[in-house]
Every structure is written in C-alpha cells, then in structure tokens.
XYZ file of C-alpha atoms in Angstrom:
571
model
C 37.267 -3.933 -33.622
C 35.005 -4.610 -36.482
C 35.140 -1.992 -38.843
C 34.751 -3.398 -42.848
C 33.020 -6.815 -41.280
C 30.424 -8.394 -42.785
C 28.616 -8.855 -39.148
C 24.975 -8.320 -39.083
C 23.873 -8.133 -35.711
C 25.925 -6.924 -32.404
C 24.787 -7.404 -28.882
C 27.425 -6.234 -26.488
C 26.420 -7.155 -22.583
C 27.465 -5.141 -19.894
C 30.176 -7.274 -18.913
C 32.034 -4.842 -21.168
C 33.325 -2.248 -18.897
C 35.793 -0.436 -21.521
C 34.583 -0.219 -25.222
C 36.649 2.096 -27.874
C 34.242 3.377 -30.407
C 36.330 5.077 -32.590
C 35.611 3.724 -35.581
C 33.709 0.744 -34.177
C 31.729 -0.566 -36.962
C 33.089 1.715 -39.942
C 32.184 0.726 -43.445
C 30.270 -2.590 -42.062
C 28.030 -1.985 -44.949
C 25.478 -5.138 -43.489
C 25.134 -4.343 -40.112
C 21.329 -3.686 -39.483
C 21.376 -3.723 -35.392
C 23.411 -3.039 -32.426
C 23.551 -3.057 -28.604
C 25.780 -1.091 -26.398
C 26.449 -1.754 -23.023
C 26.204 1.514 -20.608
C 29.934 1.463 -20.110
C 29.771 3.073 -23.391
C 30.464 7.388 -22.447
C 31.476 8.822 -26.043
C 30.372 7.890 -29.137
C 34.038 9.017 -31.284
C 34.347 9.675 -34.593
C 33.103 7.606 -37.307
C 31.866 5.107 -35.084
C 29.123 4.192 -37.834
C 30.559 5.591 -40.635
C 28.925 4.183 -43.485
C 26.809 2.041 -41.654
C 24.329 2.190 -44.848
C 21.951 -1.266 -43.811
C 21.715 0.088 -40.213
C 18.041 0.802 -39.170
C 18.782 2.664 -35.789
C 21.165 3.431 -33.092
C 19.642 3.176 -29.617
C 22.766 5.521 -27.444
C 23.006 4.466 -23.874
C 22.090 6.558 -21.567
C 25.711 6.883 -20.010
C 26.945 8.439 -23.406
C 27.999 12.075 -22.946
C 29.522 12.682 -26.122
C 28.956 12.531 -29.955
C 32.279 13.346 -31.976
C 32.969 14.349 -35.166
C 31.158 11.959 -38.117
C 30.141 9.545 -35.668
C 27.054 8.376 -37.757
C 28.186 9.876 -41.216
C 26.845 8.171 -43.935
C 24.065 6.206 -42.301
C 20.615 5.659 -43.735
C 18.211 5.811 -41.163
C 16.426 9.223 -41.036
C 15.784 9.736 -37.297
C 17.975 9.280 -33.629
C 16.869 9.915 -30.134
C 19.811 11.805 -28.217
C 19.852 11.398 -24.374
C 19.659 14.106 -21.789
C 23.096 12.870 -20.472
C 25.014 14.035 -23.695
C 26.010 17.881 -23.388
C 28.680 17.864 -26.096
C 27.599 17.183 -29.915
C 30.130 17.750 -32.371
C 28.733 19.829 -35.379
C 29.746 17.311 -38.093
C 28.874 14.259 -35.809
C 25.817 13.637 -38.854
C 27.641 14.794 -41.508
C 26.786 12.805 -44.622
C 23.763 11.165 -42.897
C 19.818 10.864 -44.014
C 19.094 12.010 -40.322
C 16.766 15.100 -40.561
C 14.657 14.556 -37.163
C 16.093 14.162 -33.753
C 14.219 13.330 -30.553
C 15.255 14.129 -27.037
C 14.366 16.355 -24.187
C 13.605 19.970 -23.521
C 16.007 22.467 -23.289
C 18.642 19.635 -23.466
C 22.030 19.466 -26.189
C 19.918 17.513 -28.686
C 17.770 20.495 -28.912
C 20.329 22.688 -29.291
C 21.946 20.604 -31.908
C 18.839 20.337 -33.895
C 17.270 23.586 -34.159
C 21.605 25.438 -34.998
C 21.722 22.709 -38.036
C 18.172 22.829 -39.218
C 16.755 19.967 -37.722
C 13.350 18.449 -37.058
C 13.279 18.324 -33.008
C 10.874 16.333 -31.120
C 10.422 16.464 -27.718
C 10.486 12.794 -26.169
C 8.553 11.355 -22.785
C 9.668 8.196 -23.375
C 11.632 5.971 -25.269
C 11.772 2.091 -26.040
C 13.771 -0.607 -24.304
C 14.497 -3.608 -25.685
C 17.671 -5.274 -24.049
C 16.186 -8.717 -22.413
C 19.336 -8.811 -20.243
C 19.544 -5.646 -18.134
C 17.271 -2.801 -17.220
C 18.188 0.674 -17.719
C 19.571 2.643 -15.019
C 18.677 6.399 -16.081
C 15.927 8.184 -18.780
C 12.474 7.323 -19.127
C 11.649 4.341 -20.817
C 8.470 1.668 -21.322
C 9.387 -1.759 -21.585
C 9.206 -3.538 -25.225
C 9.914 -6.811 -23.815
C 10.517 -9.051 -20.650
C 14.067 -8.572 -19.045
C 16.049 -11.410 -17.154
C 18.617 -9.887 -14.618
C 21.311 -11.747 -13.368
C 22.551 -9.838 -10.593
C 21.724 -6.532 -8.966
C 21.313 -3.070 -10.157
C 21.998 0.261 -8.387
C 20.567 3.306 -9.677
C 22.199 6.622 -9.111
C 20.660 9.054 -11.152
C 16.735 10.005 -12.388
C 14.744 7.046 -14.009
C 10.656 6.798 -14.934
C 10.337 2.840 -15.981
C 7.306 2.057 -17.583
C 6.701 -2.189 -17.043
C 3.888 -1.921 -19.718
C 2.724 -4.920 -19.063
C 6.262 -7.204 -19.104
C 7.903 -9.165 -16.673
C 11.165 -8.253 -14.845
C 12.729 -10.853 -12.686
C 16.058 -9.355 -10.381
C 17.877 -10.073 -8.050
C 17.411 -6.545 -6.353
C 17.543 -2.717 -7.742
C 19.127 -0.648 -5.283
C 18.348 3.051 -5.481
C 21.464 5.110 -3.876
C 21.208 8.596 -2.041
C 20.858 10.577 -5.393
C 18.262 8.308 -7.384
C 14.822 9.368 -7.903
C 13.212 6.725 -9.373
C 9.830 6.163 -10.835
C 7.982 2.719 -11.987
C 4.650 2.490 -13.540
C 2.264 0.337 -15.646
C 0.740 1.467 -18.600
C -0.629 -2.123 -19.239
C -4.785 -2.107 -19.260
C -4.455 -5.468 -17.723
C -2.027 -4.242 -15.304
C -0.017 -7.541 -15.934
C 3.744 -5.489 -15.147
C 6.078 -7.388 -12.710
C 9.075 -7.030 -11.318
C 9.893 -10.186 -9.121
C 12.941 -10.858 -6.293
C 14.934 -13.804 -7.191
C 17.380 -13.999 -4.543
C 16.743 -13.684 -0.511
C 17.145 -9.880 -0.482
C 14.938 -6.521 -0.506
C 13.495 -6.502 -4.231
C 14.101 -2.803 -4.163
C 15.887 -0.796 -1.785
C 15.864 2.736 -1.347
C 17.914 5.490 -0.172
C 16.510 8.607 -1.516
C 13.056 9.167 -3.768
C 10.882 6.217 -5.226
C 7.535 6.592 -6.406
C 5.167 3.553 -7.425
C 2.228 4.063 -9.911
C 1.823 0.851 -10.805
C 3.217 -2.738 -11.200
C 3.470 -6.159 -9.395
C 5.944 -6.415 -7.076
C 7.006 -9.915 -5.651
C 9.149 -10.843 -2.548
C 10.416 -14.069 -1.844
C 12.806 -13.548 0.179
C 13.662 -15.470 3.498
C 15.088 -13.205 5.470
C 13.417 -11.792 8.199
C 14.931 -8.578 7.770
C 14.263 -8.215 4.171
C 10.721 -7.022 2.655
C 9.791 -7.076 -0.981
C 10.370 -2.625 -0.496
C 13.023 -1.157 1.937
C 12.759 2.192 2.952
C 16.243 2.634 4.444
C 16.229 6.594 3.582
C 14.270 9.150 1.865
C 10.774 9.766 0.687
C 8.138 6.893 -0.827
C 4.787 7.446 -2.340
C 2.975 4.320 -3.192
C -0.204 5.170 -5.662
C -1.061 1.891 -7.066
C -0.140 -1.632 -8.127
C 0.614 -4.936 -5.420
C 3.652 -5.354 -3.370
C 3.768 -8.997 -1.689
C 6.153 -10.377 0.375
C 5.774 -14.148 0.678
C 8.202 -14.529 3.564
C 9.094 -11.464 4.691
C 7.219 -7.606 5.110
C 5.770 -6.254 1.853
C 7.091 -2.946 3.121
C 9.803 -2.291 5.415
C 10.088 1.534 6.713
C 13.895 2.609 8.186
C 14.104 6.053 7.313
C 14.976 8.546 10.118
C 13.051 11.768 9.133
C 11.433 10.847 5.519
C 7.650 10.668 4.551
C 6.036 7.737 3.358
C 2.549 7.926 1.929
C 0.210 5.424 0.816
C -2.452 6.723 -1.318
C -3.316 3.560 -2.721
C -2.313 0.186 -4.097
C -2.214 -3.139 -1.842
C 0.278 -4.071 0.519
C 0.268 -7.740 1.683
C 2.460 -10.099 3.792
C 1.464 -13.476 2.547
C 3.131 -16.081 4.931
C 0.677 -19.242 5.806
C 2.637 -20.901 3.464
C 6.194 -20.750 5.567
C 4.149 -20.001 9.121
C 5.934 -17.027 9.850
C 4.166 -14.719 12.717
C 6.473 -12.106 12.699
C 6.421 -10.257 8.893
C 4.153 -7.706 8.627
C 2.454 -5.777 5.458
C 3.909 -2.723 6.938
C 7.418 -3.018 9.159
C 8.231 0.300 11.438
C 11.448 -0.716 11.805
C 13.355 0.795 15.213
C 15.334 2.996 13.252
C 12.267 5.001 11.915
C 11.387 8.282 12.989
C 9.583 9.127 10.044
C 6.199 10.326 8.912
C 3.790 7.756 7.620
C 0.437 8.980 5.995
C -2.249 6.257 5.219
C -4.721 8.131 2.976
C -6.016 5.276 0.660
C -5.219 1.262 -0.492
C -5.108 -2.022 1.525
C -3.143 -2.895 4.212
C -3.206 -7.027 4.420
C -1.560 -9.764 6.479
C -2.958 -13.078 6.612
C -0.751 -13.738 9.970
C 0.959 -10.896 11.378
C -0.178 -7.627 12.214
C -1.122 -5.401 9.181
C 1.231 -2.203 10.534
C 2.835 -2.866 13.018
C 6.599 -2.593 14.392
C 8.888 -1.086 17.071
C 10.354 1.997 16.058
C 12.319 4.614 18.643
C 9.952 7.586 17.646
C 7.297 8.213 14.568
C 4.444 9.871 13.052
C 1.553 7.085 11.777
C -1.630 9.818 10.404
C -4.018 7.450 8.896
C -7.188 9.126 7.074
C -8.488 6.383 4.830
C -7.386 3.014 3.667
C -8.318 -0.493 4.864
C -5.597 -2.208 7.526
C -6.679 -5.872 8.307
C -4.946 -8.731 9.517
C -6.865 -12.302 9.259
C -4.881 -13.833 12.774
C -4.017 -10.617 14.835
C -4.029 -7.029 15.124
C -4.964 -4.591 11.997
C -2.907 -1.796 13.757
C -0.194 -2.408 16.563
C 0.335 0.667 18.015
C 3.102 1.978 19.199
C 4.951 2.178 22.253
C 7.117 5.364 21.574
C 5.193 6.802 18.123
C 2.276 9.039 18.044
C -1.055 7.796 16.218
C -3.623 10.286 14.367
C -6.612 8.772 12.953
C -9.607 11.290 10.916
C -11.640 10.819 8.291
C -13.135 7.370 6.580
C -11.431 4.636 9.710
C -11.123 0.926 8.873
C -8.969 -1.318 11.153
C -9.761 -4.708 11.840
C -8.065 -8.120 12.578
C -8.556 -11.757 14.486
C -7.550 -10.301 17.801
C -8.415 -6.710 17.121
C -8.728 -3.466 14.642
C -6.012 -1.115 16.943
C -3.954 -2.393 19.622
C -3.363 0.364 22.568
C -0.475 0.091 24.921
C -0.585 0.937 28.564
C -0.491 4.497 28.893
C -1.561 5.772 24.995
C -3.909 6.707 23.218
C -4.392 7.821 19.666
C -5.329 11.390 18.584
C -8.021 12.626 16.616
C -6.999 15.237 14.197
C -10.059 15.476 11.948
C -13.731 14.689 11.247
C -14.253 10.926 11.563
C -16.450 10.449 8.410
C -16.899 6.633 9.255
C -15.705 4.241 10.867
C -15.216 0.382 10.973
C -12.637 -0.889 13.866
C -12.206 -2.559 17.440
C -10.195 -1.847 19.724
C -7.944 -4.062 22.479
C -6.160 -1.577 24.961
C -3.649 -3.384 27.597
C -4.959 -1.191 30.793
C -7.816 1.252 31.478
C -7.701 4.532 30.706
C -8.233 7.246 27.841
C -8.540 5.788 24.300
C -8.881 8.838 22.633
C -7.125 12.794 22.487
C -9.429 15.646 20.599
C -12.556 13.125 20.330
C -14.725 15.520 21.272
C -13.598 18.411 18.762
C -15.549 16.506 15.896
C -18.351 14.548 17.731
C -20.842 15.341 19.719
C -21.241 13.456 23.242
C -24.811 12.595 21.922
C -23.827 11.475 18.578
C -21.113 9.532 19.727
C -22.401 7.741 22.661
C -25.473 6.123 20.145
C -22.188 4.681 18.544
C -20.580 2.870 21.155
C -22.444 -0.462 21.474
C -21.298 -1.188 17.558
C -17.526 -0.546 18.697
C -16.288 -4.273 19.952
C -13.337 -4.497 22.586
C -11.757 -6.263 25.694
C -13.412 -3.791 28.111
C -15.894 -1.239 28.651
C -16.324 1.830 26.651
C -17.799 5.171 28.109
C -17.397 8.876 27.033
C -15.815 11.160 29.435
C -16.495 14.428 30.529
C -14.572 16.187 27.850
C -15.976 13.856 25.253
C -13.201 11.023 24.824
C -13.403 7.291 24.517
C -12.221 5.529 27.964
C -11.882 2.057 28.554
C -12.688 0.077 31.671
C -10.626 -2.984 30.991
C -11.004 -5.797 33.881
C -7.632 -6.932 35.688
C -8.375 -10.598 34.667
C -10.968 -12.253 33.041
C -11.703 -15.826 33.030
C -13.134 -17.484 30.587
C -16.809 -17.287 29.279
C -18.907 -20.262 28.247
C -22.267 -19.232 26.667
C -24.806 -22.157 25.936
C -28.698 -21.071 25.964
C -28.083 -21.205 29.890
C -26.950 -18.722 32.213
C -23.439 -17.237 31.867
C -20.984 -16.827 34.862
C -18.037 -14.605 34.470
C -15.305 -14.391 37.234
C -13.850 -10.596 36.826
C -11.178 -9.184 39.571
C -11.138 -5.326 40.078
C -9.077 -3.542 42.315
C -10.010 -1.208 44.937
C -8.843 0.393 47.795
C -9.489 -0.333 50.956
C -7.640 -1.820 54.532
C -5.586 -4.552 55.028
C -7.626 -7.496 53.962
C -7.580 -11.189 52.765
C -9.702 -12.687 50.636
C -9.433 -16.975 49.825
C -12.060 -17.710 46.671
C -11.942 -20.871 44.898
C -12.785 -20.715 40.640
C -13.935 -22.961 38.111
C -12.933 -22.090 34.511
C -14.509 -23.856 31.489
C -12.617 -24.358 28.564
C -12.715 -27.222 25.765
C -10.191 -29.044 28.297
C -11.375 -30.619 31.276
C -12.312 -28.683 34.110
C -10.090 -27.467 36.750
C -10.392 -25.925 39.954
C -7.616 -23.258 41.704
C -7.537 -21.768 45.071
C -5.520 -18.635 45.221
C -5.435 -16.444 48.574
C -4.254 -12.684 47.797
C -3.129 -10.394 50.653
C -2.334 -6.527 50.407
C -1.849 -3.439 52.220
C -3.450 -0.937 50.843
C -5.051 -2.037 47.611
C -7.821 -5.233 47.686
C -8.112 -7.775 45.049
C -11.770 -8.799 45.174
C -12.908 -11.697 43.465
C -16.618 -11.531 42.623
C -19.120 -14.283 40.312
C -21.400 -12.173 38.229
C -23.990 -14.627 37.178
C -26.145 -12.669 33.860
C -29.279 -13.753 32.602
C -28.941 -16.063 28.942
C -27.532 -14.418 26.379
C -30.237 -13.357 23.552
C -29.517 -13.334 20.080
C -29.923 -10.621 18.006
C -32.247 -10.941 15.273
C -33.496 -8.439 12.368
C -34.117 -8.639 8.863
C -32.002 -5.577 7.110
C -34.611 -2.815 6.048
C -37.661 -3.790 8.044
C -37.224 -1.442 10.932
C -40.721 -1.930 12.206
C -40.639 -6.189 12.255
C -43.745 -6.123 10.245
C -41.897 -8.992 7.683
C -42.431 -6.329 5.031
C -39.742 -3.396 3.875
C -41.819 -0.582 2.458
C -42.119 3.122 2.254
C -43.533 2.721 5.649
C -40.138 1.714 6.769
C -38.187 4.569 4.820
C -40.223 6.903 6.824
C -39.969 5.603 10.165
C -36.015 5.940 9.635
C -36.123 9.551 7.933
C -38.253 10.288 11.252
C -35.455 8.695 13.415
C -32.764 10.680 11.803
C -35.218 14.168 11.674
C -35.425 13.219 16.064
C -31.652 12.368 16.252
C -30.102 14.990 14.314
C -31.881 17.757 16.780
C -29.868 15.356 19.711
C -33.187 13.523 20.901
C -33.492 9.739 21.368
C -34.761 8.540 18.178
C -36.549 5.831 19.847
C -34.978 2.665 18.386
C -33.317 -0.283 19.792
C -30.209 -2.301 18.576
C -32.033 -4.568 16.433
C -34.220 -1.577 15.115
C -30.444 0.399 14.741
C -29.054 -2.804 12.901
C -32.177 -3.019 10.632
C -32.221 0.525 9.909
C -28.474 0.436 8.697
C -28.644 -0.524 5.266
C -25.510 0.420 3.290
C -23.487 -0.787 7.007
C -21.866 2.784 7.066
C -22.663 2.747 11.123
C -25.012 5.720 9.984
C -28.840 5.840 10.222
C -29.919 8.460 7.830
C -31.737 9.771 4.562
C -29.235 7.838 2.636
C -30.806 4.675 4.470
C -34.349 5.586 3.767
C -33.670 6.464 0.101
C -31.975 2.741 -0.186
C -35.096 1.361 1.059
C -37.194 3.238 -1.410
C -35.607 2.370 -3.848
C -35.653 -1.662 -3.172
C -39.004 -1.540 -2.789
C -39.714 0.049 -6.035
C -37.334 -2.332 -7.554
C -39.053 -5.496 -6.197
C -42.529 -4.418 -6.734
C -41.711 -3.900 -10.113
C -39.525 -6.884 -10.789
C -41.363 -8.772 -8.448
C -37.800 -9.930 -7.496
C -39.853 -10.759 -3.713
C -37.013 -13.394 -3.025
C -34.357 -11.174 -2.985
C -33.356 -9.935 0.216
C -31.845 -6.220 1.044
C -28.848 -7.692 1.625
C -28.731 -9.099 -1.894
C -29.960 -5.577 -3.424
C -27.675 -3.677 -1.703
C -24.448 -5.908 -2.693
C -25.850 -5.692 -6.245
C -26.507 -1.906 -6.096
C-alpha cells in the first residue's frame, strides 16, 4: 500500500477493519511515525523493512503475530511486544539495531529475547498516545487527552492509567470477560473520563475496579447512572463519580459484591429538579452484596442509598451517607441492613429510614456514631444491639439520637421506637406548646367526637372527626407542656464558671472514671454537650486531654478570643 513512498507520518483510525501488512511500508526510507488501528492481528513479513528514519513502532494490542523480517533493517534500538502475541518468528528482527525488548513476564517476548540474546525488560505499563480512541486491552497511562466518538466495549484485561488527561466518551462497555482497571497517577488528581451522550458512562458486566479518576454523568435518562453495575464485582477505592441527572451509581447485579472503600459518590440534580436519582441506585434486580467501609455517599435531592431491590445484603461499617432534602439511607423493604463500627447517616428528613416491620442488625462494635432515625410504625429498631453495648452505656446515648418517636431500650438491650399514630403539628413560640397525639388502645365499644386546631403558616382551621370501633379505641388527647427551654453551653466549660481550665479537664476525667464503672456521672445535657469536645458523642480522657491542651495553648498565646470551637476545628 505504501511501500518505497516518501510518506512521513501515518495515522490509520480504526475505521480500518482489514489492513494487509505484508510489506506495508517497505523501503519508505522517511517514514519517522505510525499508527495502527487494533484491527491490525499479524504484523507479516517485512512490514518495515528498511524503515531506516523510523523512531518506534507502537504494536496494537490485538496483534498476535510477528513474521519473518517484519522490522528488518530498522534503526531504532528498542520495541515493546504485547502479551497478546504468542508467535514471533525468529528472523522477524533480522537486520535490525533492536537489542532490548520490553514486555511482560513469562510472556513470547520473553521468550524471544532471552533464545536470541536479547536485553528483556519487564514492562507495567506502556504509553498511549492515540487522541482518537482508547485502548481496549494492556496496561497503559495516558500521554495525552483522547476524544471518542462512539462507544467502546472491552472484552479482555485492561489497567488505564488517566494520569492526569481528559477522556470524553460516549460510553465504555465492559462485557462478561473484561476485568478492567482505571486509575490516576496525577498529584493533582485532574484525570477524567466524561459521558457525552444520554447513556451509562461505563457499564459493567464482569470486574471493574476504580483507584482513581473523575467520572462525569450527564445523562438524562432516568435509568442510566454515570456507573452501571449490571453484573459482576465493583470495588470503588478513590476518585469522584457524579451523575448530574441521573444515579452516580446504579447496582443490578444478581449475586456480585460491590464495595466502597472510598472515593465520593454524588447525585447532583438541583439543577434539572429531579427527586428520584440517587448517589447509590439498588436497582430491583439486585440481590447482591454491598459493603460500605469508607468514602462519601452524597445527594443534594434524593436519598443518598436508596432503591427497591427484590432481595440484598447492604453491611455498612464506615463511610459518610447524607442527603441535603431526604433520607441518608432508605432502607429496604425486602433487603437486610448491618450497620458496626464508625456510623454516619444523615439527611433533611432523616439519617435511616425503617419500614414497617424491620429493623437493621448490628453485627459489630459501634465505634461511633452520628445518625437519626424515622421508622414508619413502632416497634424494634435494632437486632444484636445489646451484644456490643451495654444497657447503661447505651441508654446515656439516647437523648443525642433525633427521630419521629420515642426511643427506649428493651429488655434484651435493643433500640424500640414508640412512634405516635398521628401527630399534628407543633408551634413553639416562648409560650406553651400543645401537641394533639392519637394512640390506640384497647378497650369496649366506644365513641369519641373531639374537635382540633392545627397551626401552620396557613390560616387556621378547625376539623371535627368522630371515630367509632369495636374493639380498638382511638383516643384523642391535648398534651399541653411547659415552654420549651433552650439549651445553652459554652463547649469545654463543663462547670458554667465562664472559664475552661484544668478544673474542667478534671471534672470530665472524674465523669468518665464514675461512668465507666456504670454509675451516673452526675451531669446534665448541657453539662454532656459541654463536656463533648471533639463531637464524637463520647465523654472521655480524650475530652479532658483536648481541654488541657486549649488551655495551655491560650494561656500561652493569650489567644483568650478564641473559642473551643475554633481550637478544635484548627487542631
């Protein structure tokens, strides 16, 4: 095709999807650089036969053979060899300067190398430079910023390193036999691949591991996310995935394991107004295991995690799940829920949502724990509670646990929730409060007639409703509570004295000395609240040594405007 040309400089694109190489470029004695598209399988003979300006040859990674004096009579003194070739013919160099070859271990570039006296290097890595497609097997770090035009599917093993560049694709499907791994090298951790069509940015069927990288969604479809999970395994370590109108992460698989041991995952949709996209999706169709170990967990509508799936394992040890309008953690009608070590689930409405009927399990030592809780009936909130914390310990815990109902520890040592049948709504002012609650107990046959008055920020209306029942009474009682009081502390000075000291150090290494032996340590909220310095829901020596140590630091600094609150955020 161009053998004795005076071309320079060959790109082929992958349009090509039959390419003859036998003697390809023979004898074009200025050609410096060429691309192949991975159509490309054999390099045949004297495909750069006297090639003598050429600098390298960069083999696809779909090449499989080398024939006979394929690069005889080229100058360049070096040539990476791809684990896909397993056939090298033994005069495929013949006539060359090439005395080193890179490639992988134990692969048919070693072999070549070390039976005709050869330099071999091993190889982690090697360069891509194409600006039109991304490669679809190998191990390679980006050189420069790639432009796809249309989607890529990935069958085989690939470890793509972003290094800091810029991929924009439509989508990069990963079949049933892909492994794939991306990661960012980048100190600035600038690597991105972004979606630019209304798809999944990557969807996967098999194995796909995330180090690192950027990872932008913006598709519009609801059932899209920026990552699909439709089969197979995914372990997230690190990097951003967004999806700016649909899920950042969308879960399918039937029996993989997904684990998220770091990274952020955020559904970012106040833009479009979308409720229903989710940083997480548990898609109806999973009946997989998800582990939450680590990372962020972020929707600035929806529900952090949330979804509907037929039946699942969520284990969540660590992490942060919040949502900024609704629930950090929707859980789930036919899944199973196990929460242990450090807890934090929070959102507008609430941290965990509990359907009628669940409950979530305990399956380890709760090391700390920041979270609410909205349950849709009474009943038990927690399984194996009481296996890690003491009824003591765990009942000077409850007032700092917010929820729609009341909270009390059970015989056997588990959270229950008293959650009233209706509640109207509560206006508090500095007057008294009056809250309108309906329970139900049993009793006769009665009727009851009660007329209510609900406040809201629209005008006032009044309803008469008249209940009747057999067996079980709805009672309608006005609880009228004294005003409410506002707590007030200053963080630090446990004994109100308007000083924090060594005095107050002590009085909280005492409280901890009393509660740790399960006595009443004495204190009240505020004290509790005060006494709490690094807001780990702990009171302990850590607490007093924080204090210490602030008031050295402003008696020496004389630093007497800054607060504890300030020193702490700065420490």
């Amino acid at each position: 095709a161009f053998s004795g040309t005076a071309v320079k400089s060959v790109v082929i694109p992958e349009s090509v999807v039959t390419l003859d190489t036998n003697s390809l470029f023979m004898g074009c004695k200025k050609l410096e650089s060429v691309v192949l598209p991975q159509s490309v399988t054999v390099i045949y003979s004297n495909a750069f036969k006297d090639c003598i300006m050429l600098k390298e040859v960069d083999i696809p990674d779909s090449v499989t053979a080398i024939q006979n004096d394929a690069f005889s009579g080229t100058t360049f003194t070096s040539l990476f060899i791809p684990s896909g070739v397993t056939m090298i013919n033994g005069n495929a160099l013949r006539g060359s300067k090439i005395d080193t070859i890179y490639g992988f271990k134990d692969s048919a570039a070693e072999t070549f190398a070390k039976k005709n006296g050869l330099d071999f290097i091993e190889s982690e890595e090697r360069a891509w430079k194409r600006t039109d497609i991304l490669p679809v097997a190998g191990v390679y770090k980006l050189e420069c910023d790639v432009d796809v035009k249309s989607y890529i599917t990935i069958s085989g093993m690939l470890d793509l390193d972003l290094n800091g560049h810029t991929v924009k694709i439509p989508e990069i499907i990963c079949n049933s036999t892909s492994n794939v791994i991306i990661r960012d090298s980048d100190q600035q951790k600038k690597g991105t691949i972004i979606c630019t069509a209304d798809s999944n940015l990557i969807t996967s069927y098999n194995k796909l591991t995330i180090y690192g990288g950027n990872f932008y969604g913006y598709d519009k479809k609801t059932v899209c996310a920026t990552v699909r999970i439709n089969d197979g395994s995914f372990d997230y370590y690190g990097g951003e995935i967004i999806g700016y109108y649909s899920h950042a992460l969308s879960l399918r698989t039937k029996d993989g394991i997904i684990n998220i041991m770091g990274g952020r995952l955020k559904a970012s949709s106040a833009e479009n107004g979308k409720t229903n996209v989710y940083s997480i999706w548990l898609a109806d169709t999973f009946a997989g295991t998800l582990n939450i170990s680590d990372g962020e967990m972020h929707s600035d509508i929806g529900a952090a995690v949330s979804g509907s799936p037929s039946d699942c394992i969520v284990n969540i040890s660590g992490g942060k799940i919040i949502s900024d309008k609704d629930y950090g953690l929707k859980c789930l009608k036919n899944g199973t829920v196990n929460l242990s070590g450090n807890i934090c689930i929070k959102g507008d409405k609430s941290g965990i949502y509990v359907p009628n009927g669940k409950s979530v399990n305990i399956t380890g030592a709760i090391t700390g724990a920041d979270v609410s809780v909205y349950a849709e009936a009474s009943g038990i909130l927690t399984n194996g509670l009481g296996k890690y914390i003491s009824d003591s310990t765990l009942k000077r815990y409850l007032p700092y646990i917010k929820s729609n109902g009341t909270i009390s520890v059970n015989d056997d040592g588990e959270l229950i929730i008293d959650v009233p049948a209706v509640t109207s709504t509560t206006s508090v002012s500095g007057s008294a409060t009056s809250t309108t609650t309906t329970t139900s107990l049993t009793s006769t046959s009665t009727t009851t007639t009660a007329s209510t008055t609900t406040t809201t920020k629209k005008p006032t209306t009044t309803t008469t409703a008249t209940t009747t029942t057999s067996t079980i009474t709805n009672i309608t009682t006005s609880i009228t509570t004294a005003p409410v009081k506002p707590v007030t502390y200053t963080l630090g000075d446990v004994n109100n004295d308007k000083q924090i000291n060594a005095v107050d150090a002590s009085s909280v290494l005492a409280y901890y000395a009393m509660i740790s032996t399960n006595q009443d340590g004495g204190y009240d909220e505020e004290q509790k609240l005060a006494a709490d310095v690094n807001h780990d829901g702990l009171i302990n020596a850590v607490d007093a040594s924080n204090i210490l140590s602030y008031y050295a630091y402003v008696s020496t600094t004389k630093e007497t405007s800054m607060s504890m609150e300030e020193y702490m955020k700065k420490n």
